[in-house]
Amino acid sequence: MICEKNDIEKSLLLDDYGRRINYLRISVTDLCNLRCMYCMPQEGIQKLAHNDIMTLEELEDIAGALVELGIDKIRITGGEPLVRKGIVSLVKKLSQYDGLRDIAMTTNGLLLSQYAKELKAAGLKRVNISLDTLNPEKYEKITRGGSLESVLEGIKEAQRVGLGPIKLNTVLIGGFNDDEIEKFVELTVDNKIDVRFIELMPIGQASDWSLEKFIPSNSVVRKIPGLERIESEDISSPAEYYRLPGALGKVGLINPITCKFCENCNRIRLTSDGKLKLCLHSDREIDLAESQRRGDDIKSIILKEIKNKPKEHNLEDGEYIKRDMFKIGG
Ligand code: SAM
Ligand code: SF4
């Protein structure tokens, strides 16, 4: 996606470090139809109480206020966004907001073959699909029961209906998928699909095993020396992009651990219980749900709070957040 500087400059959301915020990620549910080992425990999940989950109308209102303040790109995530009832109508409503130029979704892809067409018709532009292995048995193992075949069907359907360019998100896990890096990169040769390798972050389930299984994303370039660096047009993108000569798709590296991209961070997050997070790696949350229920002026609260967006994250010192990744949405 090309980041148009003029659009960003329109945003009123300016923090104390001069960063203009124009990108909102909304986690619409903490529920999921998978149990990826690094993300969710198999059992004993502390679900949000039903009353704490924002209704779609409440989410739409807060998102609407943020769009009026200058958010022009929204990504819907979860948990698994496609298990949230009414997800298509949420996309439809959001896509009608004036000023929004991009609406995308991050999904595990299991239900995509069922929803892709409706989502496209509702105004969704693109999907990122999380896929950590191309081997059906390994997929079943890492997701604790998922079907790779369903995800592959979802990808095909998303391509067919035009929810592209499709990006695959692959979390690098030492001893699990480092032997598949070449295979993932090969996918980009004949398919207009970008594969993005993401460093495992020490959050939630992964906080215990990240050190032992962590692989820096630059190991991809070391493994595949033919990859050529592409200059990114979007300075706020956390991915560094590469391409094999003549390949249709790109290879992205997302390095939250080995290389911080805080300086150009343009994003904020809204959780399904209505908390605004100014930084993924900070526990500080602003309770917009409560403010909304009290009838407070949401826009002035946001304008005041945005200034306090943390300068950067500090994972090196073991400062890990308490909220699980499936309650934030990545
Ligand atoms: N369920 C959807 C999915 O899997 O795409 C959306 C939510 S999921 C929390 C969003 C992304 O976070 C996924 O790509 C997942 O692989 C990634 N993720 C979860 N835990 C992670 C961790 N500890 N480190 C890096 N990425 C993680
Ligand atoms: Fe569910 Fe996505 Fe977490 Fe996997 S990564 S358990 S699909 S929320």
PDB file of N, CA and C in Angstrom, residues 233-278:
ATOM      1  N   GLU A 233       7.805   2.058   0.090  1.00  0.00           N
ATOM      2  CA  GLU A 233       7.202   3.375  -0.180  1.00  0.00           C
ATOM      3  C   GLU A 233       6.508   3.885   1.076  1.00  0.00           C
ATOM      4  N   ASP A 234       6.258   2.989   2.024  1.00  0.00           N
ATOM      5  CA  ASP A 234       5.506   3.346   3.217  1.00  0.00           C
ATOM      6  C   ASP A 234       6.441   3.343   4.426  1.00  0.00           C
ATOM      7  N   ILE A 235       6.852   4.542   4.879  1.00  0.00           N
ATOM      8  CA  ILE A 235       7.834   4.572   5.964  1.00  0.00           C
ATOM      9  C   ILE A 235       7.263   4.054   7.281  1.00  0.00           C
ATOM     10  N   SER A 236       5.929   4.020   7.390  1.00  0.00           N
ATOM     11  CA  SER A 236       5.374   3.560   8.664  1.00  0.00           C
ATOM     12  C   SER A 236       5.197   2.042   8.692  1.00  0.00           C
ATOM     13  N   SER A 237       5.457   1.364   7.567  1.00  0.00           N
ATOM     14  CA  SER A 237       5.305  -0.093   7.554  1.00  0.00           C
ATOM     15  C   SER A 237       6.403  -0.727   8.403  1.00  0.00           C
ATOM     16  N   PRO A 238       6.025  -1.676   9.278  1.00  0.00           N
ATOM     17  CA  PRO A 238       7.051  -2.315  10.100  1.00  0.00           C
ATOM     18  C   PRO A 238       7.869  -3.346   9.313  1.00  0.00           C
ATOM     19  N   ALA A 239       7.459  -3.643   8.075  1.00  0.00           N
ATOM     20  CA  ALA A 239       8.158  -4.698   7.321  1.00  0.00           C
ATOM     21  C   ALA A 239       9.259  -4.122   6.436  1.00  0.00           C
ATOM     22  N   GLU A 240      10.394  -4.840   6.403  1.00  0.00           N
ATOM     23  CA  GLU A 240      11.422  -4.579   5.367  1.00  0.00           C
ATOM     24  C   GLU A 240      11.104  -5.542   4.247  1.00  0.00           C
ATOM     25  N   TYR A 241      11.106  -5.041   3.002  1.00  0.00           N
ATOM     26  CA  TYR A 241      10.712  -5.943   1.915  1.00  0.00           C
ATOM     27  C   TYR A 241      11.870  -6.359   1.015  1.00  0.00           C
ATOM     28  N   TYR A 242      11.780  -7.593   0.515  1.00  0.00           N
ATOM     29  CA  TYR A 242      12.755  -8.188  -0.399  1.00  0.00           C
ATOM     30  C   TYR A 242      11.974  -8.874  -1.508  1.00  0.00           C
ATOM     31  N   ARG A 243      12.696  -9.232  -2.584  1.00  0.00           N
ATOM     32  CA  ARG A 243      12.051  -9.980  -3.666  1.00  0.00           C
ATOM     33  C   ARG A 243      13.086 -10.871  -4.326  1.00  0.00           C
ATOM     34  N   LEU A 244      12.646 -12.055  -4.749  1.00  0.00           N
ATOM     35  CA  LEU A 244      13.528 -12.869  -5.589  1.00  0.00           C
ATOM     36  C   LEU A 244      13.437 -12.296  -6.997  1.00  0.00           C
ATOM     37  N   PRO A 245      14.530 -12.247  -7.758  1.00  0.00           N
ATOM     38  CA  PRO A 245      14.460 -11.650  -9.090  1.00  0.00           C
ATOM     39  C   PRO A 245      13.318 -12.274  -9.909  1.00  0.00           C
ATOM     40  N   GLY A 246      12.452 -11.416 -10.443  1.00  0.00           N
ATOM     41  CA  GLY A 246      11.354 -11.873 -11.303  1.00  0.00           C
ATOM     42  C   GLY A 246      10.149 -12.421 -10.553  1.00  0.00           C
ATOM     43  N   ALA A 247      10.206 -12.485  -9.236  1.00  0.00           N
ATOM     44  CA  ALA A 247       9.079 -13.069  -8.489  1.00  0.00           C
ATOM     45  C   ALA A 247       7.878 -12.127  -8.489  1.00  0.00           C
ATOM     46  N   LEU A 248       6.670 -12.711  -8.456  1.00  0.00           N
ATOM     47  CA  LEU A 248       5.456 -11.890  -8.455  1.00  0.00           C
ATOM     48  C   LEU A 248       5.178 -11.288  -7.079  1.00  0.00           C
ATOM     49  N   GLY A 249       5.534 -12.038  -6.044  1.00  0.00           N
ATOM     50  CA  GLY A 249       5.256 -11.558  -4.686  1.00  0.00           C
ATOM     51  C   GLY A 249       6.533 -11.133  -3.971  1.00  0.00           C
ATOM     52  N   LYS A 250       6.329 -10.485  -2.811  1.00  0.00           N
ATOM     53  CA  LYS A 250       7.481  -9.993  -2.040  1.00  0.00           C
ATOM     54  C   LYS A 250       7.669 -10.842  -0.787  1.00  0.00           C
ATOM     55  N   VAL A 251       8.822 -10.662  -0.174  1.00  0.00           N
ATOM     56  CA  VAL A 251       9.109 -11.318   1.099  1.00  0.00           C
ATOM     57  C   VAL A 251       9.341 -10.197   2.115  1.00  0.00           C
ATOM     58  N   GLY A 252       8.577 -10.216   3.199  1.00  0.00           N
ATOM     59  CA  GLY A 252       8.722  -9.162   4.206  1.00  0.00           C
ATOM     60  C   GLY A 252       9.324  -9.709   5.485  1.00  0.00           C
ATOM     61  N   LEU A 253      10.090  -8.874   6.156  1.00  0.00           N
ATOM     62  CA  LEU A 253      10.628  -9.243   7.473  1.00  0.00           C
ATOM     63  C   LEU A 253      10.105  -8.239   8.480  1.00  0.00           C
ATOM     64  N   ILE A 254       9.486  -8.744   9.537  1.00  0.00           N
ATOM     65  CA  ILE A 254       8.972  -7.854  10.576  1.00  0.00           C
ATOM     66  C   ILE A 254       9.750  -8.164  11.859  1.00  0.00           C
ATOM     67  N   ASN A 255      10.499  -7.158  12.305  1.00  0.00           N
ATOM     68  CA  ASN A 255      11.481  -7.401  13.378  1.00  0.00           C
ATOM     69  C   ASN A 255      11.179  -6.611  14.644  1.00  0.00           C
ATOM     70  N   PRO A 256      10.120  -6.907  15.356  1.00  0.00           N
ATOM     71  CA  PRO A 256       9.851  -6.106  16.550  1.00  0.00           C
ATOM     72  C   PRO A 256      10.948  -6.246  17.596  1.00  0.00           C
ATOM     73  N   ILE A 257      11.709  -7.348  17.542  1.00  0.00           N
ATOM     74  CA  ILE A 257      12.691  -7.600  18.586  1.00  0.00           C
ATOM     75  C   ILE A 257      14.063  -7.060  18.184  1.00  0.00           C
ATOM     76  N   THR A 258      14.520  -7.438  16.977  1.00  0.00           N
ATOM     77  CA  THR A 258      15.896  -7.076  16.623  1.00  0.00           C
ATOM     78  C   THR A 258      16.024  -5.674  16.035  1.00  0.00           C
ATOM     79  N   CYS A 259      14.905  -5.088  15.643  1.00  0.00           N
ATOM     80  CA  CYS A 259      15.014  -3.777  15.012  1.00  0.00           C
ATOM     81  C   CYS A 259      13.716  -3.029  15.285  1.00  0.00           C
ATOM     82  N   LYS A 260      13.789  -2.029  16.082  1.00  0.00           N
ATOM     83  CA  LYS A 260      12.552  -1.329  16.444  1.00  0.00           C
ATOM     84  C   LYS A 260      12.082  -0.416  15.322  1.00  0.00           C
ATOM     85  N   PHE A 261      10.761  -0.322  15.171  1.00  0.00           N
ATOM     86  CA  PHE A 261      10.245   0.608  14.165  1.00  0.00           C
ATOM     87  C   PHE A 261       9.391   1.677  14.839  1.00  0.00           C
ATOM     88  N   CYS A 262       9.676   1.907  16.135  1.00  0.00           N
ATOM     89  CA  CYS A 262       8.847   2.834  16.918  1.00  0.00           C
ATOM     90  C   CYS A 262       8.880   4.264  16.363  1.00  0.00           C
ATOM     91  N   GLU A 263      10.014   4.661  15.823  1.00  0.00           N
ATOM     92  CA  GLU A 263      10.196   6.036  15.382  1.00  0.00           C
ATOM     93  C   GLU A 263       9.118   6.474  14.383  1.00  0.00           C
ATOM     94  N   ASN A 264       8.697   5.506  13.546  1.00  0.00           N
ATOM     95  CA  ASN A 264       7.692   5.834  12.527  1.00  0.00           C
ATOM     96  C   ASN A 264       6.326   5.235  12.844  1.00  0.00           C
ATOM     97  N   CYS A 265       6.117   4.864  14.095  1.00  0.00           N
ATOM     98  CA  CYS A 265       4.861   4.165  14.433  1.00  0.00           C
ATOM     99  C   CYS A 265       3.671   5.116  14.252  1.00  0.00           C
ATOM    100  N   ASN A 266       2.678   4.636  13.492  1.00  0.00           N
ATOM    101  CA  ASN A 266       1.502   5.477  13.220  1.00  0.00           C
ATOM    102  C   ASN A 266       0.229   4.796  13.699  1.00  0.00           C
ATOM    103  N   ARG A 267       0.364   3.776  14.593  1.00  0.00           N
ATOM    104  CA  ARG A 267      -0.812   2.962  14.891  1.00  0.00           C
ATOM    105  C   ARG A 267      -1.251   3.002  16.351  1.00  0.00           C
ATOM    106  N   ILE A 268      -2.548   2.797  16.527  1.00  0.00           N
ATOM    107  CA  ILE A 268      -3.119   2.606  17.859  1.00  0.00           C
ATOM    108  C   ILE A 268      -4.068   1.414  17.762  1.00  0.00           C
ATOM    109  N   ARG A 269      -4.472   0.897  18.921  1.00  0.00           N
ATOM    110  CA  ARG A 269      -5.302  -0.312  18.934  1.00  0.00           C
ATOM    111  C   ARG A 269      -6.523  -0.133  19.831  1.00  0.00           C
ATOM    112  N   LEU A 270      -7.631  -0.731  19.403  1.00  0.00           N
ATOM    113  CA  LEU A 270      -8.847  -0.726  20.217  1.00  0.00           C
ATOM    114  C   LEU A 270      -9.196  -2.185  20.487  1.00  0.00           C
ATOM    115  N   THR A 271      -9.378  -2.540  21.765  1.00  0.00           N
ATOM    116  CA  THR A 271      -9.681  -3.937  22.089  1.00  0.00           C
ATOM    117  C   THR A 271     -11.197  -4.149  22.116  1.00  0.00           C
ATOM    118  N   SER A 272     -11.600  -5.425  22.142  1.00  0.00           N
ATOM    119  CA  SER A 272     -13.038  -5.713  22.070  1.00  0.00           C
ATOM    120  C   SER A 272     -13.761  -5.302  23.351  1.00  0.00           C
ATOM    121  N   ASP A 273     -13.001  -5.016  24.436  1.00  0.00           N
ATOM    122  CA  ASP A 273     -13.654  -4.479  25.636  1.00  0.00           C
ATOM    123  C   ASP A 273     -13.476  -2.960  25.729  1.00  0.00           C
ATOM    124  N   GLY A 274     -13.144  -2.365  24.597  1.00  0.00           N
ATOM    125  CA  GLY A 274     -13.180  -0.900  24.521  1.00  0.00           C
ATOM    126  C   GLY A 274     -12.001  -0.176  25.134  1.00  0.00           C
ATOM    127  N   LYS A 275     -10.852  -0.827  25.198  1.00  0.00           N
ATOM    128  CA  LYS A 275      -9.659  -0.153  25.725  1.00  0.00           C
ATOM    129  C   LYS A 275      -8.809   0.320  24.547  1.00  0.00           C
ATOM    130  N   LEU A 276      -8.366   1.567  24.637  1.00  0.00           N
ATOM    131  CA  LEU A 276      -7.480   2.096  23.602  1.00  0.00           C
ATOM    132  C   LEU A 276      -6.048   1.871  24.048  1.00  0.00           C
ATOM    133  N   LYS A 277      -5.264   1.202  23.196  1.00  0.00           N
ATOM    134  CA  LYS A 277      -3.849   0.946  23.505  1.00  0.00           C
ATOM    135  C   LYS A 277      -3.013   1.807  22.567  1.00  0.00           C
ATOM    136  N   LEU A 278      -2.157   2.620  23.157  1.00  0.00           N
ATOM    137  CA  LEU A 278      -1.342   3.514  22.338  1.00  0.00           C
ATOM    138  C   LEU A 278      -0.074   2.827  21.868  1.00  0.00           C
TER     139      LEU A 278
END
